[in-house]
Tab-separated table of C-alpha atoms in Angstrom:
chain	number	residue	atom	x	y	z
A	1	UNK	CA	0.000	0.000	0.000
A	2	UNK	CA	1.138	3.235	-0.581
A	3	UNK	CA	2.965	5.532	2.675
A	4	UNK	CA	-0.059	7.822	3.303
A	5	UNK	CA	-0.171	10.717	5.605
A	6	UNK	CA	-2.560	12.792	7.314
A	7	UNK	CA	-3.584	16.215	6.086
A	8	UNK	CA	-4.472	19.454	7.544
A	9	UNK	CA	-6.992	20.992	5.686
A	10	UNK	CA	-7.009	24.912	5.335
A	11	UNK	CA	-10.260	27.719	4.493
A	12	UNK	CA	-9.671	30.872	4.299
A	13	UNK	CA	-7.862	32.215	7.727
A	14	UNK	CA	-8.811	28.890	9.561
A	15	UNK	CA	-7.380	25.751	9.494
A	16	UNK	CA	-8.734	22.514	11.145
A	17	UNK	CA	-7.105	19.630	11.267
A	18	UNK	CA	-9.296	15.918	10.602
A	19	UNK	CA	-7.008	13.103	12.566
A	20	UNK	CA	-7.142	10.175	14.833
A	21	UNK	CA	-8.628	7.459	15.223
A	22	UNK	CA	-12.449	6.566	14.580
A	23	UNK	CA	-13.350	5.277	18.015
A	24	UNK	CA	-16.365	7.551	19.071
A	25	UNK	CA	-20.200	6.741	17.543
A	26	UNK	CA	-21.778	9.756	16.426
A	27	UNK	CA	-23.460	11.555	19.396
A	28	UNK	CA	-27.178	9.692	18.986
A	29	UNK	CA	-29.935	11.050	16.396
A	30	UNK	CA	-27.698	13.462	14.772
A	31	UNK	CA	-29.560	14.415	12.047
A	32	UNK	CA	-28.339	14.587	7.901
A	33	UNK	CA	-30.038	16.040	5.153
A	34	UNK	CA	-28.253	14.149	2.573
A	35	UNK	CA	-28.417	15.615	-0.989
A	36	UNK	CA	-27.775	14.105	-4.181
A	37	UNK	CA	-26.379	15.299	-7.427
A	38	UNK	CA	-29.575	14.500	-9.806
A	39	UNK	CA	-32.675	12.633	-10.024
A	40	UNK	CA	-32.194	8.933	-8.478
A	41	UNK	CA	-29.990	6.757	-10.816
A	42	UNK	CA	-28.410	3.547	-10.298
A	43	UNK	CA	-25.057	4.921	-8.495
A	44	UNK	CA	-27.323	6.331	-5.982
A	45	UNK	CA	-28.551	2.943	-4.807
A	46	UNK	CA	-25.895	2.294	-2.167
A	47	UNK	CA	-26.590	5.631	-0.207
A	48	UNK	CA	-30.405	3.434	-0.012
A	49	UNK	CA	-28.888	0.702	1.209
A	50	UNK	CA	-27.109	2.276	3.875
A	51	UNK	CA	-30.428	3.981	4.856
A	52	UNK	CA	-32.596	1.100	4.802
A	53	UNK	CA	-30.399	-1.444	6.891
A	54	UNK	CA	-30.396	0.991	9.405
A	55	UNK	CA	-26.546	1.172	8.971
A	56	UNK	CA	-27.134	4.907	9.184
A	57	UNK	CA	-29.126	4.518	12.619
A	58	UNK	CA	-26.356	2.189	13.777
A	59	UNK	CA	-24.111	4.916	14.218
A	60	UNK	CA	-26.276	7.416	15.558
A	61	UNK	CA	-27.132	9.302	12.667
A	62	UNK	CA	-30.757	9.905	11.362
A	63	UNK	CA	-30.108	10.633	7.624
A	64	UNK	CA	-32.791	11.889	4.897
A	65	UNK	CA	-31.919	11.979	1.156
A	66	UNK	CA	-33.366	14.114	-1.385
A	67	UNK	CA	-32.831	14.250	-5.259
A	68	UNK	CA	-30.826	16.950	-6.712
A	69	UNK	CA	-31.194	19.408	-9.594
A	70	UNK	CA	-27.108	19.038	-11.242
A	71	UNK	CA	-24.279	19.225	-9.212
A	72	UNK	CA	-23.620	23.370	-9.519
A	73	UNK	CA	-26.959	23.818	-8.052
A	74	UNK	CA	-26.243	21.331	-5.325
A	75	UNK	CA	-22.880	22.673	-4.553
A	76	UNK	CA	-24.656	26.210	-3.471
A	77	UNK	CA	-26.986	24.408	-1.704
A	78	UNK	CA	-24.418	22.687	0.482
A	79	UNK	CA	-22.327	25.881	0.507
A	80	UNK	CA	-25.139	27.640	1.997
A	81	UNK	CA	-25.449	24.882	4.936
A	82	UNK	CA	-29.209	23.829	4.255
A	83	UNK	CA	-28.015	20.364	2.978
A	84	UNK	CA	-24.723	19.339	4.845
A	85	UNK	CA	-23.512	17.034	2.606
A	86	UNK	CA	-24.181	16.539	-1.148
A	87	UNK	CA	-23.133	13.673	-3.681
A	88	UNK	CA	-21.202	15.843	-6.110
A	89	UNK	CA	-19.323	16.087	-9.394
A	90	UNK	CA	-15.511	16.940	-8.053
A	91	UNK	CA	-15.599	19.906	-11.356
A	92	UNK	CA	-18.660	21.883	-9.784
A	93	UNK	CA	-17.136	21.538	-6.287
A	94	UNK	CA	-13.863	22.861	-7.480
A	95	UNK	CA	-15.263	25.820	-9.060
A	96	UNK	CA	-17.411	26.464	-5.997
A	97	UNK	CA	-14.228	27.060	-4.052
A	98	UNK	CA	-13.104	29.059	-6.182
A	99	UNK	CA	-15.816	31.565	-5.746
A	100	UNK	CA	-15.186	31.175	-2.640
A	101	UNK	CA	-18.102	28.768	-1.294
A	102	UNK	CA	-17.300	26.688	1.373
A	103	UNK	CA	-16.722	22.863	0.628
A	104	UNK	CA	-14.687	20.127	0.966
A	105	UNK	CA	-14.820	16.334	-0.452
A	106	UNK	CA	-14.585	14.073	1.771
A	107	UNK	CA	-14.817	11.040	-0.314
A	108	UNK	CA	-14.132	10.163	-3.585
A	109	UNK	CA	-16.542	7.589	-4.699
A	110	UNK	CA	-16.316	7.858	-8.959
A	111	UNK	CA	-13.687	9.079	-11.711
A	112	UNK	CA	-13.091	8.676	-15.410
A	113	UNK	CA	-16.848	7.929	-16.211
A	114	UNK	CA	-17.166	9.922	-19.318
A	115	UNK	CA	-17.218	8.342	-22.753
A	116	UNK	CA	-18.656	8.464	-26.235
A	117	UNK	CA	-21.496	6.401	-27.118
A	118	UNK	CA	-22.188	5.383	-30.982
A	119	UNK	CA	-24.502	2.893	-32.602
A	120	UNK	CA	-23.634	-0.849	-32.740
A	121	UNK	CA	-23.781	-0.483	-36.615
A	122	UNK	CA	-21.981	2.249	-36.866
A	123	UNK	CA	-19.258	2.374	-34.314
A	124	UNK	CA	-16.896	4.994	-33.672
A	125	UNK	CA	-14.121	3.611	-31.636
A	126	UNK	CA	-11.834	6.806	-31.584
A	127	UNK	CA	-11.875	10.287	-31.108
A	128	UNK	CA	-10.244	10.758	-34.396
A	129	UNK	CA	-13.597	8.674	-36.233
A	130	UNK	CA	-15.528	11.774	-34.930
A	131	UNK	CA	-13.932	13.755	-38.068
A	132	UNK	CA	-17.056	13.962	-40.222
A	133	UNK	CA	-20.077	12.650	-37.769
A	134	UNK	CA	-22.440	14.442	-36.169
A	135	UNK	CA	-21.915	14.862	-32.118
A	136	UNK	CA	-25.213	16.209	-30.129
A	137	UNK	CA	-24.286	17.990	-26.213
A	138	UNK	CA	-25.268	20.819	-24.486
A	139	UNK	CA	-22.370	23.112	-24.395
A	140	UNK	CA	-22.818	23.172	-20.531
A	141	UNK	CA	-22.971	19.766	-19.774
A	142	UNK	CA	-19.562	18.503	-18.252
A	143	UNK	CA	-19.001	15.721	-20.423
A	144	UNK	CA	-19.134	18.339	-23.475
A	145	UNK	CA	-16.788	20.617	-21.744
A	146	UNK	CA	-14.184	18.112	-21.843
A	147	UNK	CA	-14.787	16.776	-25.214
A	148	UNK	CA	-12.513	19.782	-26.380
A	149	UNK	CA	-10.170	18.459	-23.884
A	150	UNK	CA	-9.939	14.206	-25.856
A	151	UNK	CA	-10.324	15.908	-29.221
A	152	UNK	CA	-6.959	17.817	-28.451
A	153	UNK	CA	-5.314	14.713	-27.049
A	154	UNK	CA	-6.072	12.994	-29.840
A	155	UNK	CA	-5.309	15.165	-32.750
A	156	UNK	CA	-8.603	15.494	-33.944
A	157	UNK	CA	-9.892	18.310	-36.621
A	158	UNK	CA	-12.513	19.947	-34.342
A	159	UNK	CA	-14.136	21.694	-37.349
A	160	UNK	CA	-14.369	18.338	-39.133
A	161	UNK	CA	-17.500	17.453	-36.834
A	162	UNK	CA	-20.798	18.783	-37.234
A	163	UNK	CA	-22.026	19.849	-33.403
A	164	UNK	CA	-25.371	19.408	-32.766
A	165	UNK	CA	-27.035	21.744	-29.243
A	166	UNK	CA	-29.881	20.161	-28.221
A	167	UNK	CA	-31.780	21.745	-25.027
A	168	UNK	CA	-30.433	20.126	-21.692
A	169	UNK	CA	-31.697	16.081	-21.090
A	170	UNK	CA	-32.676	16.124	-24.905
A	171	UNK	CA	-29.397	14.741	-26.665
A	172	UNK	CA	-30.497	10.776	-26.165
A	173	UNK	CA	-34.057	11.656	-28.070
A	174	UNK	CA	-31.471	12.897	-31.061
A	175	UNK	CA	-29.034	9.890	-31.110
A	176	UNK	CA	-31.926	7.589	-30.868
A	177	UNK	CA	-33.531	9.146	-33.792
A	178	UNK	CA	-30.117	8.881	-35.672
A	179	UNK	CA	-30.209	12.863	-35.885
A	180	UNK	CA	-26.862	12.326	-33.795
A	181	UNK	CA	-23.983	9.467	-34.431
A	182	UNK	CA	-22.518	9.846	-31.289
A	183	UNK	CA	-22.695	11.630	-27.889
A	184	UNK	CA	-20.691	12.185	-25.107
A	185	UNK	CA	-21.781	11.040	-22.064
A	186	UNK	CA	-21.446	9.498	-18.435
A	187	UNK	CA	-21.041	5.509	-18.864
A	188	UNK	CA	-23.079	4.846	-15.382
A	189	UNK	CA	-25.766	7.229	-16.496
A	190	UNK	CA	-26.761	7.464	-20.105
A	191	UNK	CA	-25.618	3.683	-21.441
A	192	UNK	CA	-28.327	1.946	-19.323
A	193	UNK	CA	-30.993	4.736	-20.565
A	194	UNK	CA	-30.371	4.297	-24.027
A	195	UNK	CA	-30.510	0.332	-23.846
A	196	UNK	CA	-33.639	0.512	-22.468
A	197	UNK	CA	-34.804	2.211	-25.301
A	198	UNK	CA	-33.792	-1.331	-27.446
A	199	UNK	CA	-30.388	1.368	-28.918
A	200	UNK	CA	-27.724	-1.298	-29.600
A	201	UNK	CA	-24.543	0.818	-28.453
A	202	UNK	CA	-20.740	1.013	-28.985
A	203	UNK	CA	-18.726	3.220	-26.880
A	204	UNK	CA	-15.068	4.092	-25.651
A	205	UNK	CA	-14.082	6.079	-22.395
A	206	UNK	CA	-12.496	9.336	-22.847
A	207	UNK	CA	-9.685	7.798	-19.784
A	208	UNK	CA	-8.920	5.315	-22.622
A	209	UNK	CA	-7.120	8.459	-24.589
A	210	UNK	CA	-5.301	10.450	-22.026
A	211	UNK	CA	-8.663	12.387	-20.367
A	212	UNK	CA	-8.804	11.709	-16.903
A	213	UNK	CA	-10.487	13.157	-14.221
A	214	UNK	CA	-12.159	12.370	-10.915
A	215	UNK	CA	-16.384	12.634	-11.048
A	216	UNK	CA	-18.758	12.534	-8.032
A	217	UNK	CA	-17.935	12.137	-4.621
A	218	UNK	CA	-18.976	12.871	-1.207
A	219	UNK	CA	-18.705	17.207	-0.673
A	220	UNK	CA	-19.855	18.703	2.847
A	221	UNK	CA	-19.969	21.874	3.749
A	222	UNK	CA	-16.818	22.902	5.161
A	223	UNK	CA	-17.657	24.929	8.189
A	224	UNK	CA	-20.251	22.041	8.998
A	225	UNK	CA	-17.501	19.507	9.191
A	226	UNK	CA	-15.337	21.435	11.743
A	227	UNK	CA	-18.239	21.057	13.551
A	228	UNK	CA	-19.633	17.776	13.429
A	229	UNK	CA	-16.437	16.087	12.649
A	230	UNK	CA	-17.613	12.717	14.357
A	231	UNK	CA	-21.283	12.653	12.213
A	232	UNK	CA	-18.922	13.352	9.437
A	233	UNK	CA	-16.891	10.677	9.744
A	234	UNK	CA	-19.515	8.789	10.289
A	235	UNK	CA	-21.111	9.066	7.547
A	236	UNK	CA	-18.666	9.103	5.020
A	237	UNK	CA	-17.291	5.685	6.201
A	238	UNK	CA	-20.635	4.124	6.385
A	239	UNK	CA	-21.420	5.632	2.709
A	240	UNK	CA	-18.409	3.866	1.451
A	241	UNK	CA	-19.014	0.876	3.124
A	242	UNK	CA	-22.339	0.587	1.410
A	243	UNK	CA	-20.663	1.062	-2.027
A	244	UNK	CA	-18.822	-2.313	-1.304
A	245	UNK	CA	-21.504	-3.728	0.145
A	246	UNK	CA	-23.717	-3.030	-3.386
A	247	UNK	CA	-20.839	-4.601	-5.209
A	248	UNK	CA	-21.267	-7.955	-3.598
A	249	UNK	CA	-25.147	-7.742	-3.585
A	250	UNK	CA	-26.023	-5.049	-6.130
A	251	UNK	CA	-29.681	-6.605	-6.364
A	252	UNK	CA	-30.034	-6.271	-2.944
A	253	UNK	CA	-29.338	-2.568	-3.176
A	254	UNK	CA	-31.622	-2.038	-5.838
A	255	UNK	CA	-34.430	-3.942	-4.006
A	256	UNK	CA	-33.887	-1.573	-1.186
A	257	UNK	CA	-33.967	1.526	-3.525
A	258	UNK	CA	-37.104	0.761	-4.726
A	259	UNK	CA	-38.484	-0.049	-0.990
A	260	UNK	CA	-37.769	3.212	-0.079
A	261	UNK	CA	-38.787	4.998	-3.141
A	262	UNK	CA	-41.565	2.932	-4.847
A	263	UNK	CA	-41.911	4.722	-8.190
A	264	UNK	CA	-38.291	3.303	-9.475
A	265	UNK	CA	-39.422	0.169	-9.604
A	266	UNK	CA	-40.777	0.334	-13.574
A	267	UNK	CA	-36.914	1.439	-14.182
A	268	UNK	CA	-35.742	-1.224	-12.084
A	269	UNK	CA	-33.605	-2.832	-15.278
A	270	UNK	CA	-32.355	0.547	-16.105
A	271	UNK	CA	-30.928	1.936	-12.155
A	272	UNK	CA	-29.348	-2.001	-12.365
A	273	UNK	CA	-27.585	-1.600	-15.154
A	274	UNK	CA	-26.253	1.343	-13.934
A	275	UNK	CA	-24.948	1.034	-10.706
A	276	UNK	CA	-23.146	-2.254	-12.410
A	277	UNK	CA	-21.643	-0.109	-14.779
A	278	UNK	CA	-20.550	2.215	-11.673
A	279	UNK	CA	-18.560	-0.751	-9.889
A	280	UNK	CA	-15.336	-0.365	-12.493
A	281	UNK	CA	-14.869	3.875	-11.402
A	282	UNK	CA	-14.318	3.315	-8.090
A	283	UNK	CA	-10.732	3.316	-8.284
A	284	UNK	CA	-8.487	5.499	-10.389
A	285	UNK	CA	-4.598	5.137	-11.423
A	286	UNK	CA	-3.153	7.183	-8.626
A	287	UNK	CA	-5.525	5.346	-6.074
A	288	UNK	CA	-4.721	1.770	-6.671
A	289	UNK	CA	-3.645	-0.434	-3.354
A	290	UNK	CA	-5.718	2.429	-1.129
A	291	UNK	CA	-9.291	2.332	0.147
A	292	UNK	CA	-12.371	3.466	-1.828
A	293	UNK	CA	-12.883	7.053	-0.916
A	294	UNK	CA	-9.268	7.580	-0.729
A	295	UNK	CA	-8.647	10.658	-2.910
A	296	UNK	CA	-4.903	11.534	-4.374
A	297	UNK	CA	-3.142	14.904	-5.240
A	298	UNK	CA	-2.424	13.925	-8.347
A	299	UNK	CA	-6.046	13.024	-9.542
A	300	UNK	CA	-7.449	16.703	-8.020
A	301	UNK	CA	-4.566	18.343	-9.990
A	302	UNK	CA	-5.092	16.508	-13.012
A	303	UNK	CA	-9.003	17.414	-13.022
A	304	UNK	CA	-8.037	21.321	-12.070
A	305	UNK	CA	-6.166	21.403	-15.041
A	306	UNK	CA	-8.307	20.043	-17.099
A	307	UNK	CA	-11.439	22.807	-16.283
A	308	UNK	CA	-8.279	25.489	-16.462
A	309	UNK	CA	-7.638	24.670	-19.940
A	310	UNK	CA	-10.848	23.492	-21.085
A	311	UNK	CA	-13.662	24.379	-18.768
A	312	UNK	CA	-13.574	27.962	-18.151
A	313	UNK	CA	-11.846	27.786	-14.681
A	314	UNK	CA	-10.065	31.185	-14.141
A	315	UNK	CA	-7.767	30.443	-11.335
A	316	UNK	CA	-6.529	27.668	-9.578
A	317	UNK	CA	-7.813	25.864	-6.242
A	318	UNK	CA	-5.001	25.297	-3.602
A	319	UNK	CA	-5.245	21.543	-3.604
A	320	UNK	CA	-5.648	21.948	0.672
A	321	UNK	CA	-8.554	23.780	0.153
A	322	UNK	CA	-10.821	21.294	-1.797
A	323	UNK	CA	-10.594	17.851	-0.047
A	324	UNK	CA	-9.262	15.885	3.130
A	325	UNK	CA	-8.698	11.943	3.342
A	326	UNK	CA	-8.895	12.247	7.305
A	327	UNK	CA	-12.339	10.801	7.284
A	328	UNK	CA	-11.842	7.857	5.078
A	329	UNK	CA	-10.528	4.164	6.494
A	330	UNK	CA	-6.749	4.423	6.017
């Protein structure tokens, strides 16, 4: 395993240090508004499982979950305290900080999701096969952000493709109607969508050509932490255990999804399919021989430079200020 050391973590002119061992339970009841990045999808289903065998409860924490609206809406609602903790893409909590919103990850959960998705019968396999197809994204969706970003890496004609800007959430309706060849896209999100809709799909990650970056994880509001630093802990390690515990009994973790929120259960094939496609981002290159959660320097400076050059990021983040590993099994 790799030497690992503690950090202190600093905001603004205070600094607060998250060490020691986690002996205490969280004092009893503590209550968590939980809030997630989106509408329920399958990578949401272990936060479920944690909530509905009580594994929450168990540690003296009474946690409520509530869907989210994107992760740059979440990100000021977490800033602003009335959520304490939010399931968010690492990009939108990055440029938070920046504007000076306090938050810090306190578990990384998924990285180096993004990809391009094609049709079976007409697979692109490369970001240089784009030359000449037509592409449909929202200009402000992440994933299209960083399609600059592969199409660089890759030495690919930008003008040769023909960009298609569909209104937010309406890119899959054009690829399925073959207005589109390909789209960019999350692989735990949009893959399972599609193949409900009988689409028979090729696709490649963007990680598979140089582009990697870190996605969601669990982001609290910093002040919050320094003062709940046990319910904190708490819950990120209990989160994270859930995650493994989905991997070795992801039907389970669906079933319990859909006890607690009834209405998923006519996209019960789709929310499967997705947290399985979920289980291979857990880890990233830097992270390998460390626990799930554990988040490396290298990964947040890779991802910072990646929204400096391509995403519109005007300054950079001191890496202390976005994240800690002190509440994550080490």
């Amino acid at each position: 395993m790799k030497n690992i050391s503690r950090r202190t973590v600093a905001f603004g002119a205070g600094t607060f240090a998250l060490s020691g061992p986690f002996v205490r339970r969280a004092k009893a009841s503590r209550p968590i508004s939980f809030r997630l990045d989106w509408a329920i999808y399958g990578s949401h289903a272990p936060f479920y499982l944690a909530l509905q065998e009580k594994m929450y409860e168990k540690a003296g924490l009474d946690v409520s979950i509530g869907e989210g609206q994107g992760s740059a809406t979440v990100a000021k609602i977490v800033g602003q305290g009335n959520d304490p903790v939010g399931f968010l893409d690492f990009t939108s909590t990055i440029r938070a900080v920046e504007q000076g919103i306090p938050l810090v990850a306190i578990g990384r959960v998924i990285s180096n999701v993004m990809c391009v998705i094609s049709h079976a019968d007409a697979p692109i396999r490369t970001p240089k096969e784009l030359e000449g197809k037509v592409v449909a994204y929202a200009p402000t969706e992440s994933t299209g952000q960083m399609l600059p970003a592969l199409l660089q890496r890759s030495n690919v004609d930008a003008g040769k493709i023909n960009v298609l800007d569909p209104a937010t959430g309406a890119k899959n309706a054009l690829f399925l109607r073959r207005r589109a060849d390909a789209i960019p896209a999350n692989v735990n999100v949009q893959i399972a969508q599609l193949e409900d809709q009988d689409a028979k799909l090729n696709h490649f990650l963007f990680s598979e050509f140089g582009v990697e970056m870190m996605n969601n994880g669990i982001v609290a509001n910093a002040n919050w932490v320094r003062q709940n630093r046990d319910a904190a802990k708490a819950f990120v390690r209990i989160s994270l255990d859930a995650f493994m515990a989905s991997k070795e009994d992801p039907d389970k973790a669906i079933d319990l999804l859909i006890k607690r929120v009834p209405q998923q259960a006519r996209y019960r094939n789709v929310v499967r399919r997705q947290l399985d496609l979920t289980f291979p981002s857990l880890g990233t290159r830097n992270t390998k021989g460390t626990p799930l959660g554990f988040m490396a320097d290298q990964d947040w400076r890779e991802t910072q430079e990646l929204l400096l050059k391509y995403g519109g990021l005007s300054r950079a983040v001191e890496l202390s200020k976005l994240y800690t590993n002190d509440l994550v099994k080490i």
